[in-house]
PDB file of C-alpha atoms in Angstrom:
ATOM      1  CA  MET G   1      -0.881  33.400   6.991  1.00 49.00           C
ATOM      2  CA  GLN G   2      -1.063  29.664   7.599  1.00 62.00           C
ATOM      3  CA  ALA G   3       1.072  28.260  10.443  1.00 67.00           C
ATOM      4  CA  SER G   4       3.825  25.922   9.294  1.00 91.00           C
ATOM      5  CA  LEU G   5       3.809  22.202   9.968  1.00 97.00           C
ATOM      6  CA  HIS G   6       6.069  20.626  12.574  1.00 97.00           C
ATOM      7  CA  SER G   7       9.017  18.590  11.362  1.00 97.00           C
ATOM      8  CA  ASP G   8      11.821  16.758  13.186  1.00 96.00           C
ATOM      9  CA  ILE G   9      15.014  16.914  11.126  1.00 96.00           C
ATOM     10  CA  PHE G  10      18.002  14.631  11.562  1.00 96.00           C
ATOM     11  CA  GLY G  11      20.938  13.266   9.570  1.00 95.00           C
ATOM     12  CA  ASP G  12      23.019  14.796   6.814  1.00 94.00           C
ATOM     13  CA  GLY G  13      22.838  14.043   3.116  1.00 95.00           C
ATOM     14  CA  PRO G  14      20.218  13.922   0.352  1.00 96.00           C
ATOM     15  CA  PRO G  15      16.789  15.010   1.635  1.00 97.00           C
ATOM     16  CA  LEU G  16      14.172  12.425   2.589  1.00 98.00           C
ATOM     17  CA  VAL G  17      10.643  13.382   3.699  1.00 98.00           C
ATOM     18  CA  LEU G  18       8.780  10.846   5.878  1.00 98.00           C
ATOM     19  CA  LEU G  19       4.979  11.039   6.217  1.00 98.00           C
ATOM     20  CA  HIS G  20       3.090   8.991   8.831  1.00 98.00           C
ATOM     21  CA  GLY G  21      -0.309   7.321   8.702  1.00 95.00           C
ATOM     22  CA  TRP G  22      -3.786   8.095  10.089  1.00 94.00           C
ATOM     23  CA  GLY G  23      -3.944   8.596  13.855  1.00 91.00           C
ATOM     24  CA  MET G  24      -0.147   8.808  14.119  1.00 93.00           C
ATOM     25  CA  ASN G  25       2.570  11.479  14.073  1.00 96.00           C
ATOM     26  CA  GLY G  26       6.166  11.798  12.906  1.00 97.00           C
ATOM     27  CA  LYS G  27       7.487  10.363  16.167  1.00 96.00           C
ATOM     28  CA  VAL G  28       6.561   6.890  14.917  1.00 95.00           C
ATOM     29  CA  PHE G  29       9.643   7.022  12.646  1.00 97.00           C
ATOM     30  CA  SER G  30      12.127   7.837  15.424  1.00 94.00           C
ATOM     31  CA  PRO G  31      13.422   4.214  15.605  1.00 94.00           C
ATOM     32  CA  LEU G  32      14.824   4.771  12.075  1.00 96.00           C
ATOM     33  CA  GLN G  33      16.888   7.809  13.048  1.00 94.00           C
ATOM     34  CA  GLN G  34      20.287   6.134  13.350  1.00 94.00           C
ATOM     35  CA  ALA G  35      19.818   3.796  10.395  1.00 96.00           C
ATOM     36  CA  LEU G  36      18.882   6.675   8.043  1.00 96.00           C
ATOM     37  CA  SER G  37      21.427   9.201   9.342  1.00 95.00           C
ATOM     38  CA  LYS G  38      23.229   9.436   5.988  1.00 95.00           C
ATOM     39  CA  TYR G  39      20.144  11.235   4.655  1.00 97.00           C
ATOM     40  CA  LYS G  40      18.714  14.531   5.852  1.00 97.00           C
ATOM     41  CA  VAL G  41      15.403  13.173   7.093  1.00 97.00           C
ATOM     42  CA  HIS G  42      12.353  15.372   7.648  1.00 98.00           C
ATOM     43  CA  CYS G  43       9.782  13.554   9.830  1.00 97.00           C
ATOM     44  CA  VAL G  44       6.683  15.673   9.363  1.00 98.00           C
ATOM     45  CA  ASP G  45       3.564  15.776  11.530  1.00 98.00           C
ATOM     46  CA  LEU G  46       0.680  15.936   9.036  1.00 98.00           C
ATOM     47  CA  PRO G  47      -1.857  18.776   9.507  1.00 98.00           C
ATOM     48  CA  GLY G  48      -3.697  18.405  12.817  1.00 97.00           C
ATOM     49  CA  PHE G  49      -1.520  15.509  13.988  1.00 97.00           C
ATOM     50  CA  GLY G  50       1.163  15.611  16.666  1.00 97.00           C
ATOM     51  CA  LEU G  51       2.559  19.137  16.932  1.00 97.00           C
ATOM     52  CA  SER G  52       1.217  20.449  13.606  1.00 98.00           C
ATOM     53  CA  PRO G  53      -1.776  22.789  13.413  1.00 97.00           C
ATOM     54  CA  ALA G  54      -4.879  21.596  11.592  1.00 97.00           C
ATOM     55  CA  ILE G  55      -5.724  23.189   8.268  1.00 96.00           C
ATOM     56  CA  LYS G  56      -8.983  23.336   6.371  1.00 95.00           C
ATOM     57  CA  GLY G  57      -9.425  21.677   3.016  1.00 95.00           C
ATOM     58  CA  ASP G  58      -8.846  18.435   1.160  1.00 97.00           C
ATOM     59  CA  LEU G  59      -5.846  16.323   0.172  1.00 98.00           C
ATOM     60  CA  ASP G  60      -4.510  19.039  -2.123  1.00 98.00           C
ATOM     61  CA  ALA G  61      -4.599  21.533   0.751  1.00 97.00           C
ATOM     62  CA  TRP G  62      -2.426  19.168   2.780  1.00 98.00           C
ATOM     63  CA  VAL G  63      -0.036  18.797  -0.154  1.00 98.00           C
ATOM     64  CA  ASP G  64       0.179  22.583  -0.517  1.00 97.00           C
ATOM     65  CA  ALA G  65       1.062  22.933   3.183  1.00 97.00           C
ATOM     66  CA  LEU G  66       3.755  20.284   2.864  1.00 98.00           C
ATOM     67  CA  MET G  67       5.191  21.807  -0.289  1.00 97.00           C
ATOM     68  CA  ALA G  68       5.559  25.121   1.511  1.00 96.00           C
ATOM     69  CA  MET G  69       8.020  23.608   3.984  1.00 95.00           C
ATOM     70  CA  ALA G  70       9.556  20.562   2.286  1.00 96.00           C
ATOM     71  CA  PRO G  71      13.066  20.648   0.778  1.00 96.00           C
ATOM     72  CA  ALA G  72      13.393  20.622  -3.001  1.00 95.00           C
ATOM     73  CA  ASP G  73      14.532  17.498  -4.848  1.00 96.00           C
ATOM     74  CA  ALA G  74      13.680  15.202  -1.928  1.00 98.00           C
ATOM     75  CA  VAL G  75      12.483  11.625  -1.974  1.00 98.00           C
ATOM     76  CA  TRP G  76       9.060  11.506  -0.315  1.00 98.00           C
ATOM     77  CA  ALA G  77       8.276   8.349   1.644  1.00 98.00           C
ATOM     78  CA  GLY G  78       4.751   7.881   2.970  1.00 98.00           C
ATOM     79  CA  TRP G  79       3.304   5.158   5.164  1.00 98.00           C
ATOM     80  CA  SER G  80      -0.377   4.239   4.766  1.00 96.00           C
ATOM     81  CA  LEU G  81      -2.337   7.544   4.564  1.00 97.00           C
ATOM     82  CA  GLY G  82       1.035   9.300   4.292  1.00 98.00           C
ATOM     83  CA  GLY G  83       1.662   7.325   1.110  1.00 98.00           C
ATOM     84  CA  LEU G  84      -1.559   8.696  -0.366  1.00 98.00           C
ATOM     85  CA  VAL G  85      -0.352  12.227   0.447  1.00 98.00           C
ATOM     86  CA  ALA G  86       3.116  11.566  -0.996  1.00 98.00           C
ATOM     87  CA  THR G  87       1.636  10.054  -4.169  1.00 98.00           C
ATOM     88  CA  ARG G  88      -0.539  13.124  -4.683  1.00 98.00           C
ATOM     89  CA  ALA G  89       2.511  15.350  -4.219  1.00 98.00           C
ATOM     90  CA  ALA G  90       4.335  13.291  -6.860  1.00 98.00           C
ATOM     91  CA  GLN G  91       1.408  13.689  -9.270  1.00 97.00           C
ATOM     92  CA  ARG G  92       1.099  17.443  -8.770  1.00 97.00           C
ATOM     93  CA  HIS G  93       4.745  18.453  -8.314  1.00 97.00           C
ATOM     94  CA  PRO G  94       6.981  15.864 -10.009  1.00 96.00           C
ATOM     95  CA  GLN G  95       9.689  18.493 -10.572  1.00 96.00           C
ATOM     96  CA  ARG G  96      10.011  19.001  -6.806  1.00 96.00           C
ATOM     97  CA  LEU G  97      10.503  15.309  -5.959  1.00 98.00           C
ATOM     98  CA  ALA G  98      13.503  13.071  -6.605  1.00 98.00           C
ATOM     99  CA  GLY G  99      11.506   9.905  -6.046  1.00 98.00           C
ATOM    100  CA  LEU G 100       8.550   8.311  -4.266  1.00 98.00           C
ATOM    101  CA  ILE G 101       8.393   5.531  -1.671  1.00 98.00           C
ATOM    102  CA  THR G 102       5.032   4.174  -0.530  1.00 98.00           C
ATOM    103  CA  ILE G 103       4.939   1.909   2.518  1.00 98.00           C
ATOM    104  CA  ALA G 104       1.922  -0.349   3.094  1.00 96.00           C
ATOM    105  CA  SER G 105      -0.090   2.202   1.136  1.00 97.00           C
ATOM    106  CA  SER G 106      -2.612   2.411  -1.677  1.00 97.00           C
ATOM    107  CA  PRO G 107      -3.672   4.990  -4.275  1.00 98.00           C
ATOM    108  CA  CYS G 108      -7.265   4.014  -3.427  1.00 97.00           C
ATOM    109  CA  PHE G 109      -7.831   2.648   0.072  1.00 95.00           C
ATOM    110  CA  MET G 110     -11.523   1.805  -0.222  1.00 94.00           C
ATOM    111  CA  ALA G 111     -12.388  -1.589  -1.674  1.00 93.00           C
ATOM    112  CA  ARG G 112     -14.282  -1.359  -4.993  1.00 91.00           C
ATOM    113  CA  GLU G 113     -16.091  -4.640  -5.466  1.00 85.00           C
ATOM    114  CA  GLN G 114     -17.375  -3.893  -8.962  1.00 84.00           C
ATOM    115  CA  GLU G 115     -13.795  -3.311 -10.135  1.00 88.00           C
ATOM    116  CA  ALA G 116     -12.362  -6.191  -8.067  1.00 89.00           C
ATOM    117  CA  TRP G 117     -10.124  -3.617  -6.392  1.00 94.00           C
ATOM    118  CA  PRO G 118      -8.887  -4.831  -2.997  1.00 93.00           C
ATOM    119  CA  GLY G 119      -8.941  -2.519  -0.013  1.00 91.00           C
ATOM    120  CA  ILE G 120     -10.635  -1.631   3.244  1.00 89.00           C
ATOM    121  CA  ALA G 121     -14.284  -2.629   3.512  1.00 87.00           C
ATOM    122  CA  PRO G 122     -16.571   0.458   3.564  1.00 86.00           C
ATOM    123  CA  LYS G 123     -18.188  -0.710   6.818  1.00 87.00           C
ATOM    124  CA  VAL G 124     -14.810  -0.628   8.609  1.00 85.00           C
ATOM    125  CA  LEU G 125     -14.213   3.046   7.816  1.00 82.00           C
ATOM    126  CA  ALA G 126     -17.860   3.853   8.604  1.00 85.00           C
ATOM    127  CA  GLN G 127     -17.399   2.255  12.030  1.00 85.00           C
ATOM    128  CA  PHE G 128     -14.319   4.367  12.728  1.00 82.00           C
ATOM    129  CA  GLU G 129     -16.240   7.489  11.698  1.00 81.00           C
ATOM    130  CA  ALA G 130     -19.039   6.654  14.123  1.00 84.00           C
ATOM    131  CA  GLU G 131     -16.630   5.866  16.973  1.00 84.00           C
ATOM    132  CA  LEU G 132     -14.735   9.082  16.351  1.00 80.00           C
ATOM    133  CA  GLN G 133     -17.805  11.061  17.344  1.00 78.00           C
ATOM    134  CA  GLN G 134     -18.144   9.159  20.629  1.00 82.00           C
ATOM    135  CA  ASP G 135     -14.668   8.458  22.034  1.00 84.00           C
ATOM    136  CA  LEU G 136     -11.617   9.882  20.267  1.00 79.00           C
ATOM    137  CA  PRO G 137      -8.884   8.358  22.520  1.00 82.00           C
ATOM    138  CA  ARG G 138     -10.443   4.880  22.365  1.00 83.00           C
ATOM    139  CA  THR G 139     -10.788   5.108  18.580  1.00 84.00           C
ATOM    140  CA  ILE G 140      -7.106   6.015  18.249  1.00 81.00           C
ATOM    141  CA  GLU G 141      -6.065   3.189  20.556  1.00 81.00           C
ATOM    142  CA  ARG G 142      -8.142   0.661  18.631  1.00 82.00           C
ATOM    143  CA  PHE G 143      -6.654   1.794  15.331  1.00 82.00           C
ATOM    144  CA  LEU G 144      -3.119   1.604  16.730  1.00 78.00           C
ATOM    145  CA  ALA G 145      -3.777  -2.028  17.642  1.00 79.00           C
ATOM    146  CA  ILE G 146      -4.772  -2.855  14.043  1.00 79.00           C
ATOM    147  CA  GLN G 147      -1.397  -1.730  12.679  1.00 78.00           C
ATOM    148  CA  ALA G 148       0.476  -4.822  13.809  1.00 74.00           C
ATOM    149  CA  MET G 149      -2.209  -7.495  13.380  1.00 76.00           C
ATOM    150  CA  GLY G 150      -0.737 -10.538  11.657  1.00 75.00           C
ATOM    151  CA  SER G 151       2.849  -9.859  12.713  1.00 77.00           C
ATOM    152  CA  ASP G 152       4.613 -12.515  14.808  1.00 81.00           C
ATOM    153  CA  SER G 153       5.598  -9.763  17.235  1.00 83.00           C
ATOM    154  CA  ALA G 154       2.196  -8.026  17.232  1.00 83.00           C
ATOM    155  CA  ARG G 155       1.952  -7.423  20.983  1.00 86.00           C
ATOM    156  CA  GLU G 156       5.428  -5.859  21.195  1.00 89.00           C
ATOM    157  CA  ASP G 157       4.872  -3.870  17.985  1.00 87.00           C
ATOM    158  CA  ILE G 158       1.599  -2.396  19.261  1.00 87.00           C
ATOM    159  CA  LYS G 159       3.226  -1.421  22.544  1.00 89.00           C
ATOM    160  CA  ARG G 160       6.091   0.278  20.720  1.00 90.00           C
ATOM    161  CA  ILE G 161       3.812   2.178  18.342  1.00 90.00           C
ATOM    162  CA  LYS G 162       1.634   3.376  21.240  1.00 89.00           C
ATOM    163  CA  GLU G 163       4.639   4.583  23.249  1.00 91.00           C
ATOM    164  CA  LEU G 164       5.955   6.565  20.282  1.00 92.00           C
ATOM    165  CA  VAL G 165       2.671   8.047  19.095  1.00 90.00           C
ATOM    166  CA  LEU G 166       1.258   8.874  22.540  1.00 89.00           C
ATOM    167  CA  SER G 167       4.387  10.826  23.444  1.00 93.00           C
ATOM    168  CA  ARG G 168       2.768  13.669  21.501  1.00 94.00           C
ATOM    169  CA  PRO G 169      -0.711  15.228  21.740  1.00 93.00           C
ATOM    170  CA  LEU G 170      -3.608  13.218  20.315  1.00 90.00           C
ATOM    171  CA  PRO G 171      -4.646  14.215  16.798  1.00 93.00           C
ATOM    172  CA  GLN G 172      -7.325  16.849  16.426  1.00 94.00           C
ATOM    173  CA  ALA G 173     -10.772  15.429  15.665  1.00 90.00           C
ATOM    174  CA  SER G 174     -11.066  17.595  12.534  1.00 93.00           C
ATOM    175  CA  ALA G 175      -7.803  16.179  11.134  1.00 95.00           C
ATOM    176  CA  LEU G 176      -8.887  12.610  11.868  1.00 93.00           C
ATOM    177  CA  ALA G 177     -12.161  13.255  10.041  1.00 92.00           C
ATOM    178  CA  GLN G 178     -10.259  14.764   7.089  1.00 96.00           C
ATOM    179  CA  GLY G 179      -7.988  11.731   6.950  1.00 95.00           C
ATOM    180  CA  LEU G 180     -10.882   9.272   7.054  1.00 93.00           C
ATOM    181  CA  SER G 181     -12.573  11.189   4.263  1.00 94.00           C
ATOM    182  CA  MET G 182      -9.400  10.866   2.163  1.00 96.00           C
ATOM    183  CA  LEU G 183      -9.197   7.133   2.843  1.00 95.00           C
ATOM    184  CA  GLU G 184     -12.851   6.778   1.831  1.00 94.00           C
ATOM    185  CA  GLN G 185     -13.043   9.034  -1.199  1.00 95.00           C
ATOM    186  CA  VAL G 186      -9.648   9.666  -2.807  1.00 97.00           C
ATOM    187  CA  ASP G 187      -8.762   7.599  -5.863  1.00 97.00           C
ATOM    188  CA  LEU G 188      -5.406   8.491  -7.425  1.00 98.00           C
ATOM    189  CA  ARG G 189      -5.292   5.524  -9.796  1.00 97.00           C
ATOM    190  CA  PRO G 190      -6.167   7.469 -12.990  1.00 94.00           C
ATOM    191  CA  GLY G 191      -2.976   9.577 -12.724  1.00 92.00           C
ATOM    192  CA  LEU G 192      -0.534   6.771 -11.935  1.00 96.00           C
ATOM    193  CA  ALA G 193       0.221   5.645 -15.484  1.00 90.00           C
ATOM    194  CA  THR G 194       1.658   9.038 -16.433  1.00 92.00           C
ATOM    195  CA  MET G 195       3.775   9.456 -13.290  1.00 94.00           C
ATOM    196  CA  ASP G 196       7.409   9.650 -14.314  1.00 92.00           C
ATOM    197  CA  LEU G 197       9.260   9.323 -11.007  1.00 96.00           C
ATOM    198  CA  PRO G 198      11.288   6.454  -9.565  1.00 97.00           C
ATOM    199  CA  TRP G 199       8.826   4.671  -7.273  1.00 98.00           C
ATOM    200  CA  LEU G 200       9.521   2.054  -4.613  1.00 98.00           C
ATOM    201  CA  ARG G 201       6.468   0.239  -3.209  1.00 98.00           C
ATOM    202  CA  ILE G 202       6.939  -1.697   0.024  1.00 98.00           C
ATOM    203  CA  TRP G 203       4.312  -4.237   1.077  1.00 97.00           C
ATOM    204  CA  GLY G 204       3.757  -6.422   4.119  1.00 94.00           C
ATOM    205  CA  ARG G 205       2.663  -9.897   3.053  1.00 93.00           C
ATOM    206  CA  LEU G 206       0.481 -10.197   6.173  1.00 91.00           C
ATOM    207  CA  ASP G 207      -1.042  -6.712   5.905  1.00 91.00           C
ATOM    208  CA  GLY G 208      -4.778  -6.810   6.635  1.00 85.00           C
ATOM    209  CA  LEU G 209      -5.431  -3.164   5.713  1.00 88.00           C
ATOM    210  CA  VAL G 210      -3.601  -2.855   2.382  1.00 92.00           C
ATOM    211  CA  PRO G 211      -3.637  -6.227   0.565  1.00 89.00           C
ATOM    212  CA  ARG G 212      -0.511  -6.875  -1.463  1.00 89.00           C
ATOM    213  CA  ARG G 213      -2.590  -8.372  -4.281  1.00 90.00           C
ATOM    214  CA  MET G 214      -3.322  -4.843  -5.513  1.00 92.00           C
ATOM    215  CA  MET G 215       0.332  -4.794  -6.581  1.00 92.00           C
ATOM    216  CA  GLY G 216      -0.542  -6.516  -9.835  1.00 91.00           C
ATOM    217  CA  GLN G 217      -3.075  -3.799 -10.697  1.00 93.00           C
ATOM    218  CA  LEU G 218      -0.615  -0.910 -10.401  1.00 95.00           C
ATOM    219  CA  PRO G 219       1.513   0.409 -13.283  1.00 92.00           C
ATOM    220  CA  SER G 220       4.798  -1.425 -13.617  1.00 93.00           C
ATOM    221  CA  ASN G 221       7.779  -0.205 -15.625  1.00 91.00           C
ATOM    222  CA  SER G 222      11.532   0.306 -15.456  1.00 92.00           C
ATOM    223  CA  ILE G 223      11.307   2.962 -12.717  1.00 94.00           C
ATOM    224  CA  THR G 224       8.843   1.179 -10.417  1.00 96.00           C
ATOM    225  CA  GLU G 225       9.927  -1.483  -7.948  1.00 97.00           C
ATOM    226  CA  ASP G 226       7.942  -3.662  -5.540  1.00 97.00           C
ATOM    227  CA  LYS G 227       9.313  -5.221  -2.358  1.00 97.00           C
ATOM    228  CA  ILE G 228       7.292  -7.637  -0.214  1.00 96.00           C
ATOM    229  CA  LEU G 229       8.413  -8.179   3.375  1.00 95.00           C
ATOM    230  CA  ALA G 230       7.369 -11.776   3.949  1.00 93.00           C
ATOM    231  CA  LYS G 231       6.570 -11.688   7.664  1.00 91.00           C
ATOM    232  CA  ALA G 232       5.482  -8.072   8.032  1.00 92.00           C
ATOM    233  CA  SER G 233       1.982  -6.637   8.343  1.00 91.00           C
ATOM    234  CA  HIS G 234       0.942  -2.956   8.161  1.00 92.00           C
ATOM    235  CA  ALA G 235       3.889  -1.429  10.068  1.00 92.00           C
ATOM    236  CA  PRO G 236       6.980  -3.070   8.516  1.00 94.00           C
ATOM    237  CA  PHE G 237       9.432  -0.433   9.766  1.00 95.00           C
ATOM    238  CA  ILE G 238       8.395  -1.306  13.337  1.00 93.00           C
ATOM    239  CA  SER G 239       8.135  -5.099  13.126  1.00 92.00           C
ATOM    240  CA  HIS G 240      11.011  -5.692  10.682  1.00 93.00           C
ATOM    241  CA  GLY G 241      13.158  -2.581  11.015  1.00 94.00           C
ATOM    242  CA  ASP G 242      16.449  -4.013   9.719  1.00 95.00           C
ATOM    243  CA  GLU G 243      14.848  -5.608   6.664  1.00 96.00           C
ATOM    244  CA  PHE G 244      12.881  -2.431   5.976  1.00 97.00           C
ATOM    245  CA  VAL G 245      15.928  -0.156   6.262  1.00 97.00           C
ATOM    246  CA  LEU G 246      17.983  -2.414   3.988  1.00 97.00           C
ATOM    247  CA  CYS G 247      15.226  -2.308   1.385  1.00 97.00           C
ATOM    248  CA  VAL G 248      14.964   1.512   1.514  1.00 98.00           C
ATOM    249  CA  THR G 249      18.678   2.325   1.657  1.00 97.00           C
ATOM    250  CA  ASP G 250      19.520  -0.092  -1.167  1.00 97.00           C
ATOM    251  CA  TRP G 251      16.930   1.617  -3.368  1.00 98.00           C
ATOM    252  CA  LEU G 252      18.072   5.118  -2.364  1.00 97.00           C
ATOM    253  CA  ASP G 253      21.728   4.254  -2.971  1.00 95.00           C
ATOM    254  CA  ARG G 254      20.896   3.003  -6.463  1.00 95.00           C
ATOM    255  CA  LEU G 255      18.758   6.085  -7.117  1.00 96.00           C
ATOM    256  CA  TYR G 256      21.501   8.518  -6.170  1.00 91.00           C
ATOM    257  CA  SER G 257      24.343   6.590  -7.817  1.00 86.00           C
ATOM    258  CA  GLY G 258      22.272   6.665 -11.005  1.00 75.00           C
ATOM    259  CA  LYS G 259      21.893  10.430 -10.710  1.00 70.00           C
ATOM    260  CA  GLU G 260      25.646  10.884 -10.253  1.00 59.00           C
ATOM    261  CA  SER G 261      26.534   8.679 -13.223  1.00 53.00           C
ATOM    262  CA  GLY G 262      23.857  10.383 -15.296  1.00 51.00           C
TER     263      GLY G 262
END
C-alpha cells in the first residue's frame, strides 16, 4: 500500500488544494494562511518533496496519489509545476474538481520553436539535469533564486522563499528528476479545448520562466479568466501577496456565489 502524501490543512469553508512548484514544498504557501482562512486549504507536499514520500511513475501516478487524499469538489490551485499537475487532474477527473487555478504555469513548459510556443529553453532544463547529478543542494538554491528574478523586491523574495522551503527536508533526487522530466516532456495542450471547468490563470508580467505571451495561445471562453500582475515575476503570491490574494478570493467568491444561485 502506497504511503499517503503530507498535507497541511487550515481554514474552514469550501475546499482549496494548493500545489507547489519544482524544488519546493507546501510550506511556501504558509504566508497565505490568514488571508485564505475562509476556505479549507490543503497545502500538499508533492511526491518526494518536503514531508511526502516519493512514488514511482509519471505525471498520472502523481495525480492518482493526490486524488487518493484530496477532498471532493475542491478548487485545485497549482503554481508552476504544480499547475501542470492540477491541470492534468482537471483533465482526468473533472467531476472531482470545482475549478482550476494555475499560477505562473504552463500546459507545456518546454519552448517549441517550430510551433512558436514560448517556454523554457531546452538547454536550461538540460543544465539543471546535469547539475542535479553533481550537487543537489546547490541546484535547489540556484533554482530558488530564479523564482523572483525581475521582481522589484527580488532579494527579499528569494530570502523569504528560501526560509520557507528550507524549513523542511530537501526534495529527494528521484522526485526532482521526475519533475524535470515532466517539465521537459509533458504537453497537455491537446486536451485543453475540451476542458469544461472554471479556470483562472494568473500570470506575472515580469516572469522569465513562464512568458505571459502564451496566454493568447490558450483556449479562451466564458469560463476561463486571465489575470496579469503587472510587477510580479514567477512567484506572485510572495512578491505581491495582497494583489494575488485579492485576485484569487474575488474569483472564488464569484465561483461559489454562482453555484449557490445556480
